[in-house]
Short mmCIF file of C-alpha atoms in Angstrom, two decimals:
data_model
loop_
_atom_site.label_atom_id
_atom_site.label_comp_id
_atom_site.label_asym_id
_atom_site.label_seq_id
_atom_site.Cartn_x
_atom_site.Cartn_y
_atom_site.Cartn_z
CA UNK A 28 -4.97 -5.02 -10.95
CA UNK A 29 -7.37 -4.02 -8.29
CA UNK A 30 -8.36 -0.69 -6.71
CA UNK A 31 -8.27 -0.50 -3.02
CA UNK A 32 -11.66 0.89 -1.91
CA UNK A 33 -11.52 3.72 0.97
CA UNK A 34 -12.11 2.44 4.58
CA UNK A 35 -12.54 5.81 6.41
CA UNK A 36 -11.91 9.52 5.21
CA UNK A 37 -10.86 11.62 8.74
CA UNK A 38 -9.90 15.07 9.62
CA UNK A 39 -6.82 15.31 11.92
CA UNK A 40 -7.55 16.84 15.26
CA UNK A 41 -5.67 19.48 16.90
CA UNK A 42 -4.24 18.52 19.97
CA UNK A 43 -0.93 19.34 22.45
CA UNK A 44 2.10 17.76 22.75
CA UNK A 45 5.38 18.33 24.23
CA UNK A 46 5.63 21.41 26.45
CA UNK A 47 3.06 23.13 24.41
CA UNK A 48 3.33 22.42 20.64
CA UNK A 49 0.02 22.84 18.78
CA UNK A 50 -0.16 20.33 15.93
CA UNK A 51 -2.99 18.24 14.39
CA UNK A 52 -2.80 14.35 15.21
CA UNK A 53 -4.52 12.29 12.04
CA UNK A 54 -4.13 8.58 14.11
CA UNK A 55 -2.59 7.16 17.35
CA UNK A 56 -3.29 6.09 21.12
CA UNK A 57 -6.60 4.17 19.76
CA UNK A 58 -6.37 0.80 18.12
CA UNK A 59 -3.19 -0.19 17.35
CA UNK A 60 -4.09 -3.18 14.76
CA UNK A 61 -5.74 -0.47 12.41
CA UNK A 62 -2.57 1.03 10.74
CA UNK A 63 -0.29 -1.86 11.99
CA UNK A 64 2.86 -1.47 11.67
CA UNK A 65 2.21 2.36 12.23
CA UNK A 66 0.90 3.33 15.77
CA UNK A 67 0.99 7.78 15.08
CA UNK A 68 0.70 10.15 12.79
CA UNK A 69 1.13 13.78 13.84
CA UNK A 70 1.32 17.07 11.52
CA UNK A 71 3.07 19.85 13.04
CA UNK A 72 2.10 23.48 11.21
CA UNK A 73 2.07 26.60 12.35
CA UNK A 74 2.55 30.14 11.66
CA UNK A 75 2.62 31.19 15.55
CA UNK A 76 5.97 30.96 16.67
CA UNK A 77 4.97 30.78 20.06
CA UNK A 78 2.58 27.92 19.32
CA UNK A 79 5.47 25.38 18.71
CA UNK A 80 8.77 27.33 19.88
CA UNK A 81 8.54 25.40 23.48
CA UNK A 82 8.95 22.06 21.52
CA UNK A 83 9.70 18.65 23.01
CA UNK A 84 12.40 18.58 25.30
CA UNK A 85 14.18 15.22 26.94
CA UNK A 86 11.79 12.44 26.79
CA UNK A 87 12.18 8.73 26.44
CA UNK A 88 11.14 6.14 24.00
CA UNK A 89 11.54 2.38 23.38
CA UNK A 90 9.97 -0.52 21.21
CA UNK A 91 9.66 2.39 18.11
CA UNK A 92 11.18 3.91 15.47
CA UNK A 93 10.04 7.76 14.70
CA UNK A 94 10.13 9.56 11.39
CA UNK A 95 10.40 12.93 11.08
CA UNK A 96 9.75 14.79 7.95
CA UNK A 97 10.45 18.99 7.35
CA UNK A 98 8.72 20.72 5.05
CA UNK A 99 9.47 24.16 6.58
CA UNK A 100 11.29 25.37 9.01
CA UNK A 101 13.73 23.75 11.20
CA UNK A 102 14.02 21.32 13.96
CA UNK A 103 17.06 20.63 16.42
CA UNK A 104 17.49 17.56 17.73
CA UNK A 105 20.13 15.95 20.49
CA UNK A 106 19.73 12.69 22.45
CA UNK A 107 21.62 10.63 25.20
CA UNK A 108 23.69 8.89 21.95
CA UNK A 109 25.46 11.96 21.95
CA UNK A 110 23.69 12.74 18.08
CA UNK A 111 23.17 16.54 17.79
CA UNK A 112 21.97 18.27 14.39
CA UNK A 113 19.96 20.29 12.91
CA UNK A 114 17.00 19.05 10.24
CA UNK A 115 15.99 21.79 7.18
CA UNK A 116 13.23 22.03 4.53
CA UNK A 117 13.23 18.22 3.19
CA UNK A 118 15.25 16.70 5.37
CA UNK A 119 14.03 13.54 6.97
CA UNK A 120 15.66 12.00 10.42
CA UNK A 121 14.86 7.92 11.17
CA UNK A 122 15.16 7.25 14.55
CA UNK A 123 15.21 3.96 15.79
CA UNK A 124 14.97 3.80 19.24
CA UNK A 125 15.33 0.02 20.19
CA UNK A 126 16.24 0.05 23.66
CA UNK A 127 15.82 3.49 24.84
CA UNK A 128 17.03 6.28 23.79
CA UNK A 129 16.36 9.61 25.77
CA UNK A 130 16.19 13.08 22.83
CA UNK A 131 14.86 16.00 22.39
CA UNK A 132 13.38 17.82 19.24
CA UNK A 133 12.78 21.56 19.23
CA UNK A 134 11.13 23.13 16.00
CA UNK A 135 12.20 26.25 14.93
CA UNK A 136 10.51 28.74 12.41
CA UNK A 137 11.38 29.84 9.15
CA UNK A 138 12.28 33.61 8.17
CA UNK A 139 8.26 34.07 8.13
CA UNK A 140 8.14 32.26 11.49
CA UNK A 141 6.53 29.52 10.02
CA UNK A 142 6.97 25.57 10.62
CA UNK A 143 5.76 22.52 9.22
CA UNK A 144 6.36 18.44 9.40
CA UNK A 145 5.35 15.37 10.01
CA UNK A 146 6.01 12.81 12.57
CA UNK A 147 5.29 9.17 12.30
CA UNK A 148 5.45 6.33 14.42
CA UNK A 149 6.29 3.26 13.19
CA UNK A 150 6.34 -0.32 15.39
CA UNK A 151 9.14 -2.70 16.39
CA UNK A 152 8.60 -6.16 16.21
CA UNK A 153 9.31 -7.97 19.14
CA UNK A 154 12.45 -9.49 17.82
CA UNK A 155 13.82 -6.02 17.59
CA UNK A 156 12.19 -4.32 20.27
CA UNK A 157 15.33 -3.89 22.70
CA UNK A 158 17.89 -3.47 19.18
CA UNK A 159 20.75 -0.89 19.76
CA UNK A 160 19.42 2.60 19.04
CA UNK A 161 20.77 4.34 15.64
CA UNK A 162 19.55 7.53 14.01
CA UNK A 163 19.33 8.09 9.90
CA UNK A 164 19.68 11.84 9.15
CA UNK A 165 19.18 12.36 5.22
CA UNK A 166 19.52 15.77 3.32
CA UNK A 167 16.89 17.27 1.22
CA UNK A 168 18.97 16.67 -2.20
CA UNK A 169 19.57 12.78 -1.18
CA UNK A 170 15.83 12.24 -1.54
CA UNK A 171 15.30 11.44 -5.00
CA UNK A 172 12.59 12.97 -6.63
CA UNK A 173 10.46 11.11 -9.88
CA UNK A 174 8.51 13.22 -12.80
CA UNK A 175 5.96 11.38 -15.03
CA UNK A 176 5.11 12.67 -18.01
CA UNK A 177 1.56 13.99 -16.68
CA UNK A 178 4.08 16.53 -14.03
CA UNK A 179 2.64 14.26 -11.18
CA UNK A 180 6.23 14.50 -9.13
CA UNK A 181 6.92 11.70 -6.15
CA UNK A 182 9.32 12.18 -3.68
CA UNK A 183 11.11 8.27 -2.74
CA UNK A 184 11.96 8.85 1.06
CA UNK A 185 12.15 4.85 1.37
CA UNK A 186 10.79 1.97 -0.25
CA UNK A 187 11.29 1.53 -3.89
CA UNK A 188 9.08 3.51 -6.79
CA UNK A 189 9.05 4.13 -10.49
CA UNK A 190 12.47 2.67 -10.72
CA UNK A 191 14.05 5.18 -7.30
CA UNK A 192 15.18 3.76 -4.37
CA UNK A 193 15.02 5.58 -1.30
CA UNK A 194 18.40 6.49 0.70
CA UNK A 195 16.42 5.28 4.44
CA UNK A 196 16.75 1.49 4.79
CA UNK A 197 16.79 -0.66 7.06
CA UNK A 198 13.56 -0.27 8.97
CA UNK A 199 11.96 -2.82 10.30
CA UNK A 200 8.43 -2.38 8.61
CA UNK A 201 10.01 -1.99 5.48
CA UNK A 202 7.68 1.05 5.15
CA UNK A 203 6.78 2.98 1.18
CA UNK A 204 6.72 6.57 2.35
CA UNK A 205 6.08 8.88 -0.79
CA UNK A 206 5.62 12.81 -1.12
CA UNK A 207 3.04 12.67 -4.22
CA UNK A 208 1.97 15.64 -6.31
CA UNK A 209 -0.44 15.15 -8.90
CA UNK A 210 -1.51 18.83 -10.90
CA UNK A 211 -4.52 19.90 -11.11
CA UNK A 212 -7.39 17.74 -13.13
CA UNK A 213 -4.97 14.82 -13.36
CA UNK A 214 -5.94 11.53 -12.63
CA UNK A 215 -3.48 9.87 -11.01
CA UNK A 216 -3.22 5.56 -10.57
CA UNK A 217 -0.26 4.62 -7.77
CA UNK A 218 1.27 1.04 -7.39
CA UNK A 219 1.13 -0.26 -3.35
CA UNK A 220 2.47 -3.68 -2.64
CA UNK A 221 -0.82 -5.93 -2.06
CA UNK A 222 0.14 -7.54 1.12
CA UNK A 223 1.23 -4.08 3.44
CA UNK A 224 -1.34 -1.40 5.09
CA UNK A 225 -1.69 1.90 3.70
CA UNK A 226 -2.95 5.46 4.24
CA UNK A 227 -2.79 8.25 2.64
CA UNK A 228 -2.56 11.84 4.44
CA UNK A 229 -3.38 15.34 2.33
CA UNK A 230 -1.86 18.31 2.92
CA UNK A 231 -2.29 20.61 0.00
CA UNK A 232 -5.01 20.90 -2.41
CA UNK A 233 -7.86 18.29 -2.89
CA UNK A 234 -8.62 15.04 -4.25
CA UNK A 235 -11.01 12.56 -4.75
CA UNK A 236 -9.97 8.73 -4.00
CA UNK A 237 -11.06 6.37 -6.48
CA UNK A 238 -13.30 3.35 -5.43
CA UNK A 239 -13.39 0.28 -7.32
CA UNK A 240 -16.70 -0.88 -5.88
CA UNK A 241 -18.39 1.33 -3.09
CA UNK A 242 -20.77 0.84 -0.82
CA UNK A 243 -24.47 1.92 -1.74
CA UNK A 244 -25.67 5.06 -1.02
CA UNK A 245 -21.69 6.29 0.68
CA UNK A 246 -20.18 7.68 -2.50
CA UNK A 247 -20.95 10.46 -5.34
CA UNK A 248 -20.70 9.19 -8.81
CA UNK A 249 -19.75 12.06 -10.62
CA UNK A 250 -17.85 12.23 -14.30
CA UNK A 251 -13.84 11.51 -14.01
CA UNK A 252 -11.72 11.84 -17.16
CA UNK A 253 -14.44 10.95 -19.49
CA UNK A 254 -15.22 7.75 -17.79
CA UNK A 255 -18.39 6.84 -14.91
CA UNK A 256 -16.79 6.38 -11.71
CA UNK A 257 -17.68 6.54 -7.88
CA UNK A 258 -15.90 8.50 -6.18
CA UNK A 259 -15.76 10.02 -2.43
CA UNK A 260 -16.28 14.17 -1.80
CA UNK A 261 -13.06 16.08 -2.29
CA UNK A 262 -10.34 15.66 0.56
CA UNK A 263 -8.79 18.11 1.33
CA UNK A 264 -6.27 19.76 3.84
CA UNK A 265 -5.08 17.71 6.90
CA UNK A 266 -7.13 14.29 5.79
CA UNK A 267 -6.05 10.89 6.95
CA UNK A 268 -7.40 8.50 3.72
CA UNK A 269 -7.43 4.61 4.98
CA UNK A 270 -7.06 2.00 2.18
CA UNK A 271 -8.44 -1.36 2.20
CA UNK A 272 -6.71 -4.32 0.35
CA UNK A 273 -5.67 -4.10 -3.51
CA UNK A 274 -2.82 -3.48 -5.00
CA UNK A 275 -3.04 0.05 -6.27
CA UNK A 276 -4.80 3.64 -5.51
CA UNK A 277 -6.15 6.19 -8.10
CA UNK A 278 -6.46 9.84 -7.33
CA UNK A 279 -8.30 12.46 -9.12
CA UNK A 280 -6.93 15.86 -8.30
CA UNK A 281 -9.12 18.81 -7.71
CA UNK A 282 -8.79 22.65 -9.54
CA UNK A 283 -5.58 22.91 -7.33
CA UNK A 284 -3.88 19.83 -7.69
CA UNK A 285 -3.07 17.50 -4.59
CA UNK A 286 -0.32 17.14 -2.54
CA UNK A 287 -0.34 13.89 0.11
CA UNK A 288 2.00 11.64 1.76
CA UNK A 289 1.39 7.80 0.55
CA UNK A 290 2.74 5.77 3.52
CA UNK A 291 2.32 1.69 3.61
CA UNK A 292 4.52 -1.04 5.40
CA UNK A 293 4.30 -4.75 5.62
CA UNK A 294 1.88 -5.30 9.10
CA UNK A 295 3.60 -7.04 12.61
CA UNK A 296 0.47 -8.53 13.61
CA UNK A 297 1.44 -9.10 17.39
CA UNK A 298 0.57 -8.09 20.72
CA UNK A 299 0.84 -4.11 21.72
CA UNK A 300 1.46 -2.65 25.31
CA UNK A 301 1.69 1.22 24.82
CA UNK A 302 1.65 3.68 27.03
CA UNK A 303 2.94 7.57 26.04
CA UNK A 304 6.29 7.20 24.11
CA UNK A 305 7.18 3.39 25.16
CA UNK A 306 5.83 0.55 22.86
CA UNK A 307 6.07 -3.58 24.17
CA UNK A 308 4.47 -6.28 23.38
CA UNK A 309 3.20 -7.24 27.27
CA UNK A 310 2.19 -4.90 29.89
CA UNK A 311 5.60 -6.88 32.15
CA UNK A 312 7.49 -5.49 29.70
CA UNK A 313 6.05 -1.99 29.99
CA UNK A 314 6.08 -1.81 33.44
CA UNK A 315 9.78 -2.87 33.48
CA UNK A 316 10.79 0.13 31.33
CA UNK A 317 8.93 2.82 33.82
CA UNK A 318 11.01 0.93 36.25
CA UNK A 319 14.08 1.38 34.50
CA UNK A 320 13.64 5.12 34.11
CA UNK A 321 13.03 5.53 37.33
CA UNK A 322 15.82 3.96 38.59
CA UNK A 323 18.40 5.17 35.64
CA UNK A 324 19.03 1.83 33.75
CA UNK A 325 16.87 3.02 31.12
CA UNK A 326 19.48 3.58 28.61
CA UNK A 327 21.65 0.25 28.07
CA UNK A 328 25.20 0.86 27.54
CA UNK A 329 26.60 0.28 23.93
CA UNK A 330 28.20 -2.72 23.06
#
């Protein structure tokens, strides 16, 4: 079994998006081949109604498939399939948007007025790129949830882990996307698939990301669990962790516990022409789809 060592430790940065939503965006619109198959991750919290109530209204995508994740809150959705609904605390959506597909998604506040998910962007290959769009909608109480005996609690939105499978399939980057709690002073050792890319994004609490062997003079060696190891400062709230290769990550949680997503998927490894919400492989292929909205034969009729 082998560690995999920490590539980068990175805030997310606040940003805008939509007609006004303030969230924090930990990757995207930079190189495409460093997350591959994943192209953005955004985390949308807030406490300001009026910071996220304006949402994203009608907009266009292609070549992707989008995953949306509620914590708090809720978001309604709608989209030129005719799909209309309504995601709560838990609920994932999977949207595959092949083709085109025009939607919209417009958060909406808790009780306290507060709201918080994730989005993530996910590529298609090229074989799938112009597929027939579908949408995945799964409840909160479909997601099964595993407890070790150490109360470190994973949520199995897809992939498979510690014997769950998760009720999203059929994705093209045959993604692991895990909700991982580990309590406080645990030390925590996940399985990852050798072969697929991985991050890990914190939202709660703070840990420390185990490397098997780190670069001089980059890490603190501090005492873990009775045992010498190196490990990197504490990360905590809103931090985008990037994994090398290995097949397996150890966490030591902090005086609060940790709370992170673990997301990895099996890399595409082919050419990327992106630009705003539409994904191709050649830049003929992205110009054709700004052609095709502006002429209304973006959205292909079902067959």
């Amino acid at each position: 079994m082998s560690i995999r060592p920490t590539l980068e430790t990175r805030k997310a940065i606040p940003t805008l998006e939509g007609a006004g939503v303030h969230l924090h965006r930990a990757f995207g619109f930079q190189d495409p081949s460093e997350l591959d198959p994943f192209l953005l991750f955004d985390d949308f919290r807030n406490e300001r109604p009026e910071d996220f109530l304006r949402g994203f209204p009608w907009h266009p995508h292609r070549g992707i498939e989008t995953i949306t994740y509620v914590l708090a809150g809720e978001v309604e959705h709608g989209d030129s399939l005719g799909n209309a609904g309504t995601l709560g605390a838990g609920d994932v959506q999977w949207m595959t948007a092949g083709s085109g597909i025009l939607h919209q998604e417009m958060p909406k506040g808790n009780t306290r007025g507060q709201m918080h998910g994730f989005q993530l962007w996910a590529n298609l290959p090229s074989a799938q790129k112009m597929c027939a769009p579908r949408y995945q909608d799964v409840k909160a109480a479909d997601i099964p949830e595993v407890i070790d005996d150490d109360g470190t609690r994973v949520r199995v939105v897809t992939g498979e882990f510690w014997g769950k499978r998760g009720p999203v399939d059929g994705v093209a980057a045959d993604p692991q996307y895990l909700d991982v709690s580990v309590p406080p002073g645990v030390k925590k050792t996940l399985p990852i698939d050798t072969y697929r890319r991985a991050f890990a994004y914190v939202f709660a609490g703070s840990g420390a990301f185990v490397d098997a062997a780190p670069p001089t003079g980059v890490l603190l060696e501090k005492e873990v669990m009775g045992e010498e190891v190196n490990i990197r400062d504490m990360s905590g709230d809103r931090t985008l962790i990037r994994f090398g290769t290995g097949d397996e990550i150890t966490v030591q949680a902090g005086e609060d516990g940790v709370r992170f997503l673990l997301i990895s998927g099996a890399p595409i490894e082919e050419p990327v022409a992106w630009h705003g919400p539409i994904v191709m492989n050649t830049q003929a292929e992205l110009k054709q789809a700004f052609r095709e909205l502006q002429n209304g034969t973006f959205i292909r009729p079902a067959h």
